Short mmCIF file of C-alpha atoms in Angstrom, two decimals:
data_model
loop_
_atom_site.label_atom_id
_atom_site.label_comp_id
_atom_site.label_asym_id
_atom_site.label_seq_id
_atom_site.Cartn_x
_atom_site.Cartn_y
_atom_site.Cartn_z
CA UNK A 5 16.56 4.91 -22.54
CA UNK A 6 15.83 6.45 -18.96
CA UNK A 7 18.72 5.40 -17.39
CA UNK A 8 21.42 6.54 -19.84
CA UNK A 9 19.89 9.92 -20.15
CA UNK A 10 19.64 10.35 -16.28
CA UNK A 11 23.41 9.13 -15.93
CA UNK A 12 24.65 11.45 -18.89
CA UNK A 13 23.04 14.24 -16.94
CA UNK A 14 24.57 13.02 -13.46
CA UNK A 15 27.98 12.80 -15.54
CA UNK A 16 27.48 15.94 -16.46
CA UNK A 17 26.71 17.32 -13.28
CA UNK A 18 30.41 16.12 -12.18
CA UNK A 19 32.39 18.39 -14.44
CA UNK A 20 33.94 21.63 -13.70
CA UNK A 21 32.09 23.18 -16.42
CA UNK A 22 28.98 22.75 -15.83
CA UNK A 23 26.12 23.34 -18.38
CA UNK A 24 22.46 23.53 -17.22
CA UNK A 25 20.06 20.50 -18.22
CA UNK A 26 16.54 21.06 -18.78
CA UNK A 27 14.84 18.09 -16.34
CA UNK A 28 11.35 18.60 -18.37
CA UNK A 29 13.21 17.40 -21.43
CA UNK A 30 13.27 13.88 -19.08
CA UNK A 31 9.88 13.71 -18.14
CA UNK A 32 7.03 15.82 -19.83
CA UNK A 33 8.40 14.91 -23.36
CA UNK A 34 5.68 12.16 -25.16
CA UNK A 35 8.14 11.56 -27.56
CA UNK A 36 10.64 11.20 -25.27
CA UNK A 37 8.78 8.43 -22.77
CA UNK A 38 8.37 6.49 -26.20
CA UNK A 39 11.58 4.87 -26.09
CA UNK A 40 11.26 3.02 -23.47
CA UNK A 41 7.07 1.36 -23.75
CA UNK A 42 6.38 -1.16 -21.29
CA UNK A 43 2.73 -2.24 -19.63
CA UNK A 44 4.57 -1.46 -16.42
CA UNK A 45 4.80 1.76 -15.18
CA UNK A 46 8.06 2.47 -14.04
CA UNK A 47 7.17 6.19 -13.09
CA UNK A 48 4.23 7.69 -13.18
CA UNK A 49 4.23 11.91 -13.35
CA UNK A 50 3.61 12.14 -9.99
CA UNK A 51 6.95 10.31 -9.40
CA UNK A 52 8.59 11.54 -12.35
CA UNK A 53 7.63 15.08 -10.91
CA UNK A 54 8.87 14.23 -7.12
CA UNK A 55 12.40 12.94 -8.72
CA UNK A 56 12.91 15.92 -11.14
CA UNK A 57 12.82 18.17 -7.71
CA UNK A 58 15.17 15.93 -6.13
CA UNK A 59 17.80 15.80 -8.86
CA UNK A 60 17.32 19.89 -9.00
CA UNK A 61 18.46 20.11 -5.36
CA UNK A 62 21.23 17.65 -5.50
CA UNK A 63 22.83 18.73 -8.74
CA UNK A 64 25.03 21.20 -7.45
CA UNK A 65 25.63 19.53 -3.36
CA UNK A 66 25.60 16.28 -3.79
CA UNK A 67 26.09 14.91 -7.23
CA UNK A 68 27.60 12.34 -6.34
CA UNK A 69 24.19 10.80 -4.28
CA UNK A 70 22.75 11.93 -7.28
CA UNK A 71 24.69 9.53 -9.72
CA UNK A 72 23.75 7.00 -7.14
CA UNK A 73 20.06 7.42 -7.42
CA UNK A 74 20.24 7.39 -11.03
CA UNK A 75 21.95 4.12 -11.02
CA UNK A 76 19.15 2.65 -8.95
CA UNK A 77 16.76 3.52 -11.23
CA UNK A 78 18.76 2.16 -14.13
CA UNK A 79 18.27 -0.76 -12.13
CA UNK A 80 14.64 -0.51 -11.90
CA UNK A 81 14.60 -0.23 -15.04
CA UNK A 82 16.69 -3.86 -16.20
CA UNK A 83 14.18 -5.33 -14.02
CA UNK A 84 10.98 -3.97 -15.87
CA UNK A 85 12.57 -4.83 -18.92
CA UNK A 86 13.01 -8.32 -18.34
CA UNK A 87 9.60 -8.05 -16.18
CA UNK A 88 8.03 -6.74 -19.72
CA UNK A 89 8.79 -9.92 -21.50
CA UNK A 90 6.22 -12.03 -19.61
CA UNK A 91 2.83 -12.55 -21.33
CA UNK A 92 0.02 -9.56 -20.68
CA UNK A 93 -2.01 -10.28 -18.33
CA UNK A 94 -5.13 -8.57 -20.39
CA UNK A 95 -4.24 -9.80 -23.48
CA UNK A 96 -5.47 -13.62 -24.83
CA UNK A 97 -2.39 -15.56 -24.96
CA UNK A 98 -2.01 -19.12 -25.95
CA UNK A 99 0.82 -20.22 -23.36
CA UNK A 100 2.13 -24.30 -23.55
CA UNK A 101 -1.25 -25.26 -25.76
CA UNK A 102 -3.30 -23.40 -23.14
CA UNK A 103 -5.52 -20.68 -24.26
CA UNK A 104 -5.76 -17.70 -21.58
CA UNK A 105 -7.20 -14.68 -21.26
CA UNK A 106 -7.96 -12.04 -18.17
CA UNK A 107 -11.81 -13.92 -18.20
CA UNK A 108 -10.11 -17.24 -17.18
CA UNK A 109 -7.76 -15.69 -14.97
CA UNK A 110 -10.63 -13.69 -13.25
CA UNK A 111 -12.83 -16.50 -12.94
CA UNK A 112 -9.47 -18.84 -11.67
CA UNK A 113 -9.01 -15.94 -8.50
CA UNK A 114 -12.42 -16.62 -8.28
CA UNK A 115 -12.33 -20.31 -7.12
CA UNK A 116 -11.80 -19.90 -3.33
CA UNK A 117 -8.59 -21.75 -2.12
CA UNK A 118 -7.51 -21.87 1.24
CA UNK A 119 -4.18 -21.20 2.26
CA UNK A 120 -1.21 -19.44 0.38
CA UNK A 121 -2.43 -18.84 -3.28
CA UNK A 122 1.11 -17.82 -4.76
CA UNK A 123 1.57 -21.11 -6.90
CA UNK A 124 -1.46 -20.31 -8.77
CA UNK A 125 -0.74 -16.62 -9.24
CA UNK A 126 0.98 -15.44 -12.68
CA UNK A 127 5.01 -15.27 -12.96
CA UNK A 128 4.06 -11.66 -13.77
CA UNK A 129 2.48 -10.56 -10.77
CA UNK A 130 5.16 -12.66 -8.76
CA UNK A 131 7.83 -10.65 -10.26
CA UNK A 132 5.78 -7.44 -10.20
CA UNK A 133 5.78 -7.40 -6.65
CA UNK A 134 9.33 -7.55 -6.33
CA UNK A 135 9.15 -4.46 -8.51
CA UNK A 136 7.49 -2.61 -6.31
CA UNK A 137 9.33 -3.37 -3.16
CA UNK A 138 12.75 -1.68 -5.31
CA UNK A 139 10.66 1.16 -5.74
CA UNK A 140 10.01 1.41 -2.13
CA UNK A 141 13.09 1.11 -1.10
CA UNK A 142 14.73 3.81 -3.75
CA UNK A 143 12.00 6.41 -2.58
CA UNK A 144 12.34 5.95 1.17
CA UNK A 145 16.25 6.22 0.71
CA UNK A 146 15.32 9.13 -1.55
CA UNK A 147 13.50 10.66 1.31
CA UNK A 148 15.96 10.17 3.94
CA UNK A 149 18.65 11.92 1.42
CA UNK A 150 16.11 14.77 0.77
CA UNK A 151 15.96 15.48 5.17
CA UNK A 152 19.83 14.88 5.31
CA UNK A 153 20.63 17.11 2.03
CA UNK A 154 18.47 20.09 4.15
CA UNK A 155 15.80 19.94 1.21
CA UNK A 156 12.88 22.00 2.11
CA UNK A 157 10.32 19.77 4.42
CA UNK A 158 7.41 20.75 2.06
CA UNK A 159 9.38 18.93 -1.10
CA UNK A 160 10.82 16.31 1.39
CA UNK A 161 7.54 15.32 2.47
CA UNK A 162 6.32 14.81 -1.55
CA UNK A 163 9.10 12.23 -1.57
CA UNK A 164 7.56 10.37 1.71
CA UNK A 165 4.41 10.50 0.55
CA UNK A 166 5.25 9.18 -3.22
CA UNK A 167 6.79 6.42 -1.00
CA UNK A 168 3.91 5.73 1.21
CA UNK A 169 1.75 5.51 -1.83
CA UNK A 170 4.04 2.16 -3.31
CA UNK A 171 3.69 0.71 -0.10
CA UNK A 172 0.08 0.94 0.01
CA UNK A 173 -0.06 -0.45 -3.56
CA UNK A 174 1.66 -3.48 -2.42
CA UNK A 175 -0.89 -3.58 0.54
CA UNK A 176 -3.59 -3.44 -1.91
CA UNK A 177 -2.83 -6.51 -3.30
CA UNK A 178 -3.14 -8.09 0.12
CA UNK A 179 -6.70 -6.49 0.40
CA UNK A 180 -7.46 -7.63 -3.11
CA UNK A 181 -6.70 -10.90 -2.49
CA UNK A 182 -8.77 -11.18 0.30
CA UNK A 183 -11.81 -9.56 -0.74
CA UNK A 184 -11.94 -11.89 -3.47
CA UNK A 185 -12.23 -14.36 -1.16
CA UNK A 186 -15.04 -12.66 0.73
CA UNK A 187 -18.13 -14.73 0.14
CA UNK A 188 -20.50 -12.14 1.63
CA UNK A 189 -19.53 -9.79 -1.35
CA UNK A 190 -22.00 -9.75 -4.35
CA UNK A 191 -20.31 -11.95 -7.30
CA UNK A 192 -19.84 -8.87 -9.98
CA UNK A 193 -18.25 -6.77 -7.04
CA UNK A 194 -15.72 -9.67 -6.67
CA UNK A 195 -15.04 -9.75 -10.33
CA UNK A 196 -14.43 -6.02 -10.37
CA UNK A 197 -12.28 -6.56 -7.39
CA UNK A 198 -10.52 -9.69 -9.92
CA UNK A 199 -10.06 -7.42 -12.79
CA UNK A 200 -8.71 -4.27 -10.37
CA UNK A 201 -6.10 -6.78 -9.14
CA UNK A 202 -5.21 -7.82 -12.86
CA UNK A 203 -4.49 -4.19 -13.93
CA UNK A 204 -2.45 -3.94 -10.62
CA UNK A 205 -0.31 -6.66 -11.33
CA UNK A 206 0.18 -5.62 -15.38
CA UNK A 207 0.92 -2.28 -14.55
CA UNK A 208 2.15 -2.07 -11.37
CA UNK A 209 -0.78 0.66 -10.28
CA UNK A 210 -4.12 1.27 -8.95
CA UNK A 211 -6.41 4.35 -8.91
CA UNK A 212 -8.25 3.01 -6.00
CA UNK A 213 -5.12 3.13 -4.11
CA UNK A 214 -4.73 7.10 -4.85
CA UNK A 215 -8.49 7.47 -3.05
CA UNK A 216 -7.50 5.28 -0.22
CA UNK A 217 -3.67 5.99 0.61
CA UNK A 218 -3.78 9.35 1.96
CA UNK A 219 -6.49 8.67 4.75
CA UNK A 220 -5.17 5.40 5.62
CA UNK A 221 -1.54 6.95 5.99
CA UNK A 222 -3.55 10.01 7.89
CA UNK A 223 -5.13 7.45 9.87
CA UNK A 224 -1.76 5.79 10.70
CA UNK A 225 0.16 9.03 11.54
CA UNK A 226 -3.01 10.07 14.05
CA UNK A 227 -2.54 6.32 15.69
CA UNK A 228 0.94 6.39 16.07
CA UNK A 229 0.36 10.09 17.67
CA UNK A 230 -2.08 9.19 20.22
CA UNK A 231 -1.49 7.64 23.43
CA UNK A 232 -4.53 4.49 23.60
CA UNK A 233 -6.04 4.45 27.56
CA UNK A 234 -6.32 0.90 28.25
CA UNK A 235 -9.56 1.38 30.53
CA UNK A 236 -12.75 -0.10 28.95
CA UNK A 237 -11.13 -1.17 25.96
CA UNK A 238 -13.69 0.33 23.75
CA UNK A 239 -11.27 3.16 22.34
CA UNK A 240 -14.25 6.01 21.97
CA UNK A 241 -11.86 8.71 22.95
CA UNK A 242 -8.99 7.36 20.32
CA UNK A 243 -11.39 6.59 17.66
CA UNK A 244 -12.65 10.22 18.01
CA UNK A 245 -9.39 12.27 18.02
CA UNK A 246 -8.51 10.19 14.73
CA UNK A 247 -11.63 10.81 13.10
CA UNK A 248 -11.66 14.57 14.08
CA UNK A 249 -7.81 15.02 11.93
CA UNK A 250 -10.08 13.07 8.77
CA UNK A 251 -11.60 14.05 5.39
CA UNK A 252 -15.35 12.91 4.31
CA UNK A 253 -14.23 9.71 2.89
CA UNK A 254 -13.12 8.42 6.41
CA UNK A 255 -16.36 10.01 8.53
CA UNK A 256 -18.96 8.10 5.93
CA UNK A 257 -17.22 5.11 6.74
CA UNK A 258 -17.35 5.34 10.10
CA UNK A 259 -21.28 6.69 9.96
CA UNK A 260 -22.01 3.97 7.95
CA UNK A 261 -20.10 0.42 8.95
CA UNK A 262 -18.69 1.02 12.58
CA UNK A 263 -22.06 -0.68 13.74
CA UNK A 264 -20.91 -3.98 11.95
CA UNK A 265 -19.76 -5.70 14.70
CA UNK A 266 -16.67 -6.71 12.29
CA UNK A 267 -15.83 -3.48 11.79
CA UNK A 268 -15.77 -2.48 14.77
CA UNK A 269 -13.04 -5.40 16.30
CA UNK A 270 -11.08 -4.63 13.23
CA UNK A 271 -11.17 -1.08 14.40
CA UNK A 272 -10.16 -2.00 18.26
CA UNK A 273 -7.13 -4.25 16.60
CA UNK A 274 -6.06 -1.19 14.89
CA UNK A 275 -6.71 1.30 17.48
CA UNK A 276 -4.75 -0.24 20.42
CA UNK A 277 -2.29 -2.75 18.58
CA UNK A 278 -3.50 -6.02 19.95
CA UNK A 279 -5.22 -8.80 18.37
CA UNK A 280 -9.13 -9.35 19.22
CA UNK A 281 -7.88 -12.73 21.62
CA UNK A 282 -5.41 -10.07 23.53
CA UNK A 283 -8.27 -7.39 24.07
CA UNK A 284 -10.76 -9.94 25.55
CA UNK A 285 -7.87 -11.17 27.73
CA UNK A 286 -7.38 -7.65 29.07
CA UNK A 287 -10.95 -6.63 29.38
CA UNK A 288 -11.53 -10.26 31.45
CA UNK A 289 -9.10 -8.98 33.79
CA UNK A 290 -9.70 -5.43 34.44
CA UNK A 291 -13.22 -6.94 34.99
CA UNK A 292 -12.30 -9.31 37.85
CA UNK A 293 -9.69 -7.07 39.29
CA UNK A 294 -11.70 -4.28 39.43
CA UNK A 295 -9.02 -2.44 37.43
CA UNK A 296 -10.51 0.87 36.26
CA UNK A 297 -7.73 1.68 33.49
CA UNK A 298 -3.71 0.32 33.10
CA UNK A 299 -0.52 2.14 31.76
CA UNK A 300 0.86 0.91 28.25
CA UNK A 301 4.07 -0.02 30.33
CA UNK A 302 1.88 -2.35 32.44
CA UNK A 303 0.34 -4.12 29.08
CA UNK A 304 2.62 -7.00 28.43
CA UNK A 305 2.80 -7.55 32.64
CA UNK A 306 -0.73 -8.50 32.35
CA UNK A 307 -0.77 -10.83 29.18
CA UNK A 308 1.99 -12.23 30.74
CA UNK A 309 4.07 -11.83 27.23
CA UNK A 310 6.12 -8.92 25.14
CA UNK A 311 3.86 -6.78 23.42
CA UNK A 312 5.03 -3.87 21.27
CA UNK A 313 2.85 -0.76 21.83
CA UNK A 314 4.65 1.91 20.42
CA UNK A 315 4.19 2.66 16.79
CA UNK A 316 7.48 3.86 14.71
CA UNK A 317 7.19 6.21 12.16
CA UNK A 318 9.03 3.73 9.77
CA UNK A 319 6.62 2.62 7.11
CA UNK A 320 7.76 -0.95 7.06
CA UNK A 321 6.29 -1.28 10.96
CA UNK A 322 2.62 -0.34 9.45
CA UNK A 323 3.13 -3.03 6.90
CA UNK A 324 4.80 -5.43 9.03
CA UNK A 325 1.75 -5.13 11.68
CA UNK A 326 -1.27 -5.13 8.63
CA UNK A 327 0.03 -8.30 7.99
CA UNK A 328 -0.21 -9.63 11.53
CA UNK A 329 -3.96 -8.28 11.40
CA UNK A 330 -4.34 -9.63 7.94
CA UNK A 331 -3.17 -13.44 9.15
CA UNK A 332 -4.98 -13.24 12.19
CA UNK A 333 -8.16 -12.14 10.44
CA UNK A 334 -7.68 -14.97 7.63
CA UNK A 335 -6.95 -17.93 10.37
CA UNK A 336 -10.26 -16.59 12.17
CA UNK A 337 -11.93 -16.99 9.40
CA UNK A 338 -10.50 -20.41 8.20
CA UNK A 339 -11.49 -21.70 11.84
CA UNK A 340 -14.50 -20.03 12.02
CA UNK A 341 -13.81 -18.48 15.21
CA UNK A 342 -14.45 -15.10 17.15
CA UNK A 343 -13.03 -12.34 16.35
CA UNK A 344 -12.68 -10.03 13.21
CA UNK A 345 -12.30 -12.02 9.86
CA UNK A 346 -10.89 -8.87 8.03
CA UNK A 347 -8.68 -5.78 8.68
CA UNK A 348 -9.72 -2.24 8.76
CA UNK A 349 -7.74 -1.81 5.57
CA UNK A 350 -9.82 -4.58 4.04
CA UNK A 351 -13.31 -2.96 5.19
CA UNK A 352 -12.04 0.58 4.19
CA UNK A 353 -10.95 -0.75 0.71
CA UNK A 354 -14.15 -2.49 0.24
CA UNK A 355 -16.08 1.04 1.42
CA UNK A 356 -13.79 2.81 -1.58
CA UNK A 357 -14.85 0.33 -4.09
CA UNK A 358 -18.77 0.27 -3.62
CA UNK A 359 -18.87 3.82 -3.61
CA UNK A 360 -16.59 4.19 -7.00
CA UNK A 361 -19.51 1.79 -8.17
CA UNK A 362 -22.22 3.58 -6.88
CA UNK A 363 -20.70 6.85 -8.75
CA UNK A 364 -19.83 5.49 -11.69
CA UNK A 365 -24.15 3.63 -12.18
CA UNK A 366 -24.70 7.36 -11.05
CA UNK A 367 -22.92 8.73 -14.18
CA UNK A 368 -23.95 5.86 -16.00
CA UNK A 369 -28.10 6.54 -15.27
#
């Protein structure tokens, strides 16, 4: 198994006599990965590729930390096992005298529900999640060793990024969820959207995520970098300096949906960090004050309550203020109110999706 190879090598790594360890006979070996098969995927190379550097740097420093990270991933690994033993989600199953397969399960995310849908979710994609939040929290701590250990920032940053990557899986699911909901999507888009969440929750991965992540995390780094001017409101100048540090991807989005008026309030949430009911507030009373532009100091003065402007660099505080955005945008929507009904994350993800369709009836014709 993983683990016990990792720890051998770790326990190896202690001794005074030291022998060298080929890390590629971990991770690049076929035959090797075969001994421990599970739908999930506990690393994929990427990761594999991003922990093989780390334990190279730590072996001789720090082995120690290194024993410790191993550990953790034996860990991870316990939990996938037992994880593994639930029914596939894309397999027909016959479960209590009930026959189901991933077209009943589609067609069940498919029958709108409002309010919190995690009683009829699968024990699988329950537990999966929980997964994915250990594997978080092992890479982040993985980065924050490589920056204290003095690894280079280049390798360091692989680390980050392989950590930002799991965090924006587990935002996917989010996004999923609610785009299934979305009745102003065509019906086969939503079912795509139904069977993209499936494979997400059997294996614990999603390619759309790999197209999204990096321009949503460059999106988030720009935003956190830029200082909003609470003038008009309208955010022209911070929507531009974002969209100058962006690749294609983000531009045709911008060309092409910024004019839906949806989009747009998603983007102004975003931009300056305030719901849509705390931007109207604001604009109302520059308006009758004759107030030409306000300091970010000044913001939670005028709303008359504690708003947090700044962004951290922690990932958790992007999560933890999607989610804000996310329940905003679904009690809007419940209501029937003003205001955006989805995120920007949400709009983005569906922008991704159509345009993987649109390539793949491309290939297809």
């Amino acid at each position: 198994m993983l683990y016990y190879r990792l720890v051998g090598m770790a326990k190896n790594m202690q001794q005074d006599d030291f022998t060298q360890v080929d890390i590629d006979e971990f991770f690049e070996s076929d035959e090797k990965q075969k001994d421990f098969s599970t739908e999930l995927v506990v690393l994929s190379d990427s990761e594999a590729s991003v922990l093989a550097k780390l334990i190279h740097f730590l072996k001789d420093d720090d082995p120690n930390t290194l024993l410790g990270i191993m550990e953790r991933f034996g860990d991870m690994e316990k939990l996938v096992a037992n994880i593994t033993h639930f029914p596939s989600l894309l397999e027909r199953q016959i479960i209590m005298g009930e026959t189901r397969t991933q077209h009943t399960l589609i067609e069940g995310l498919l029958t709108h529900r409002d309010g919190d849908k995690m009683l009829h979710l699968p024990s699988k994609a329950i537990l999966g999640k929980g997964f994915l939040v250990t594997k978080y929290h092992t890479f982040i701590s993985m980065y924050r060793i490589a920056v204290n250990s003095g690894m280079p920032q280049k390798d360091a940053q692989e680390v980050y990024n392989t950590a930002s990557i799991i965090l924006f899986t587990i935002m996917a699911e989010d996004v999923y969820l609610d785009l299934i909901d979305d009745q102003t999507l065509p019906l086969d888009i939503r079912r795509e959207i139904a069977y993209s969440l499936i494979v997400l929750w059997e294996h614990r991965y999603d390619r759309n995520v790999s197209d999204a992540a990096p321009v949503l995390q460059a999106v988030w780094e720009a935003r956190r970098n830029l200082a909003p001017a609470f003038g008009t409101m309208v955010g022209t100048s911070e929507l531009l300096l974002i969209s100058i540090q962006m690749d294609e991807s983000w531009t045709a989005f911008l060309r092409e949906k910024l004019s839906v008026k949806d989009v747009s309030q998603a983007m102004e949430e975003f931009l300056f960090g305030l719901s849509y009911e705390q931007i109207q507030t604001l604009r109302t009373i520059l308006r009758e004050r004759g107030i030409a532009a306000i300091g970010r100091d000044e913001i939670s003065t005028f709303l008359e309550q504690e708003i947090k402007i700044d962004v951290a660099s922690d990932l958790r505080d992007f999560y933890m203020q999607y989610t804000v955005r996310r329940d905003n945008a679904r009690a809007r929507k419940r209501l029937q109110i003003p205001g955006p009904h989805h995120t920007l994350e949400d709009h983005y993800m569906r922008f991704i999706l159509e345009r993987n369709k649109e390539k793949q009836q491309d290939v297809s014709e």
